[in-house]
PDB file of C-alpha atoms in Angstrom:
ATOM      1  CA  MET A  17      96.998   4.527  49.831  1.00 91.00           C
ATOM      2  CA  VAL A  18      99.454   7.339  49.560  1.00 96.00           C
ATOM      3  CA  ILE A  19     102.635   7.596  52.038  1.00 93.00           C
ATOM      4  CA  ASN A  20     103.123  11.238  53.068  1.00 93.00           C
ATOM      5  CA  PHE A  21     107.007  11.220  53.612  1.00 95.00           C
ATOM      6  CA  GLN A  22     107.167  14.159  55.565  1.00 92.00           C
ATOM      7  CA  GLN A  23     104.502  12.840  58.189  1.00 92.00           C
ATOM      8  CA  ALA A  24     106.340   9.175  58.019  1.00 95.00           C
ATOM      9  CA  LYS A  25     109.680  11.301  59.303  1.00 96.00           C
ATOM     10  CA  ILE A  26     107.819  12.514  62.206  1.00 95.00           C
ATOM     11  CA  VAL A  27     106.154   9.079  62.989  1.00 95.00           C
ATOM     12  CA  LYS A  28     109.325   7.426  63.114  1.00 97.00           C
ATOM     13  CA  LYS A  29     110.895   9.698  65.678  1.00 97.00           C
ATOM     14  CA  ILE A  30     107.569   9.139  67.535  1.00 97.00           C
ATOM     15  CA  PHE A  31     108.130   5.680  67.601  1.00 97.00           C
ATOM     16  CA  ASN A  32     111.916   5.450  68.392  1.00 98.00           C
ATOM     17  CA  TRP A  33     111.610   7.989  71.191  1.00 97.00           C
ATOM     18  CA  TYR A  34     108.833   5.699  72.301  1.00 97.00           C
ATOM     19  CA  LEU A  35     111.446   2.673  72.103  1.00 98.00           C
ATOM     20  CA  ASP A  36     113.896   4.740  74.084  1.00 97.00           C
ATOM     21  CA  GLY A  37     111.156   4.845  76.823  1.00 98.00           C
ATOM     22  CA  LYS A  38     110.113   8.374  76.697  1.00 97.00           C
ATOM     23  CA  SER A  39     106.824   8.967  78.080  1.00 95.00           C
ATOM     24  CA  ALA A  40     103.780  10.491  76.253  1.00 92.00           C
ATOM     25  CA  ILE A  41     104.483  13.715  77.807  1.00 92.00           C
ATOM     26  CA  GLY A  42     108.225  13.323  77.296  1.00 95.00           C
ATOM     27  CA  ILE A  43     107.522  12.833  73.520  1.00 94.00           C
ATOM     28  CA  VAL A  44     105.304  15.920  73.349  1.00 90.00           C
ATOM     29  CA  LYS A  45     108.392  17.884  74.854  1.00 92.00           C
ATOM     30  CA  GLU A  46     110.753  16.492  71.893  1.00 95.00           C
ATOM     31  CA  LEU A  47     108.175  17.428  69.343  1.00 93.00           C
ATOM     32  CA  GLU A  48     107.931  20.874  70.799  1.00 90.00           C
ATOM     33  CA  LYS A  49     111.470  21.317  71.397  1.00 94.00           C
ATOM     34  CA  GLU A  50     111.665  20.603  67.509  1.00 93.00           C
ATOM     35  CA  ASN A  51     108.774  22.843  66.274  1.00 91.00           C
ATOM     36  CA  ILE A  52     106.630  20.199  64.943  1.00 90.00           C
ATOM     37  CA  LYS A  53     102.985  21.281  65.377  1.00 84.00           C
ATOM     38  CA  SER A  54     100.193  19.244  66.502  1.00 80.00           C
ATOM     39  CA  PRO A  55      98.157  17.424  63.988  1.00 77.00           C
ATOM     40  CA  THR A  56      95.461  20.019  64.177  1.00 78.00           C
ATOM     41  CA  GLY A  57      97.957  22.506  63.325  1.00 76.00           C
ATOM     42  CA  LYS A  58      98.588  23.969  66.665  1.00 72.00           C
ATOM     43  CA  LYS A  59     101.959  25.096  68.051  1.00 67.00           C
ATOM     44  CA  GLN A  60     101.543  23.321  71.625  1.00 66.00           C
ATOM     45  CA  MET A  61     100.360  19.884  72.209  1.00 61.00           C
ATOM     46  CA  VAL A  62      97.646  18.904  74.867  1.00 62.00           C
ATOM     47  CA  LYS A  63      99.660  17.375  78.130  1.00 61.00           C
ATOM     48  CA  LYS A  64      97.097  15.030  79.360  1.00 58.00           C
ATOM     49  CA  LYS A  65      97.733  12.963  82.803  1.00 57.00           C
ATOM     50  CA  TYR A  66      96.759   9.465  82.564  1.00 50.00           C
TER      51      TYR A  66
END
């Protein structure tokens, strides 16, 4: 296994936001605020309501 450290930083941020109580949509908003693209390379993440 090869660790991609750039992706690992983002995963850590997502995990910490989750631990802080952010919802999935809240995490998406944080990612968009930091201009982090979706895994498919799109600028805007899909916001689904569950």
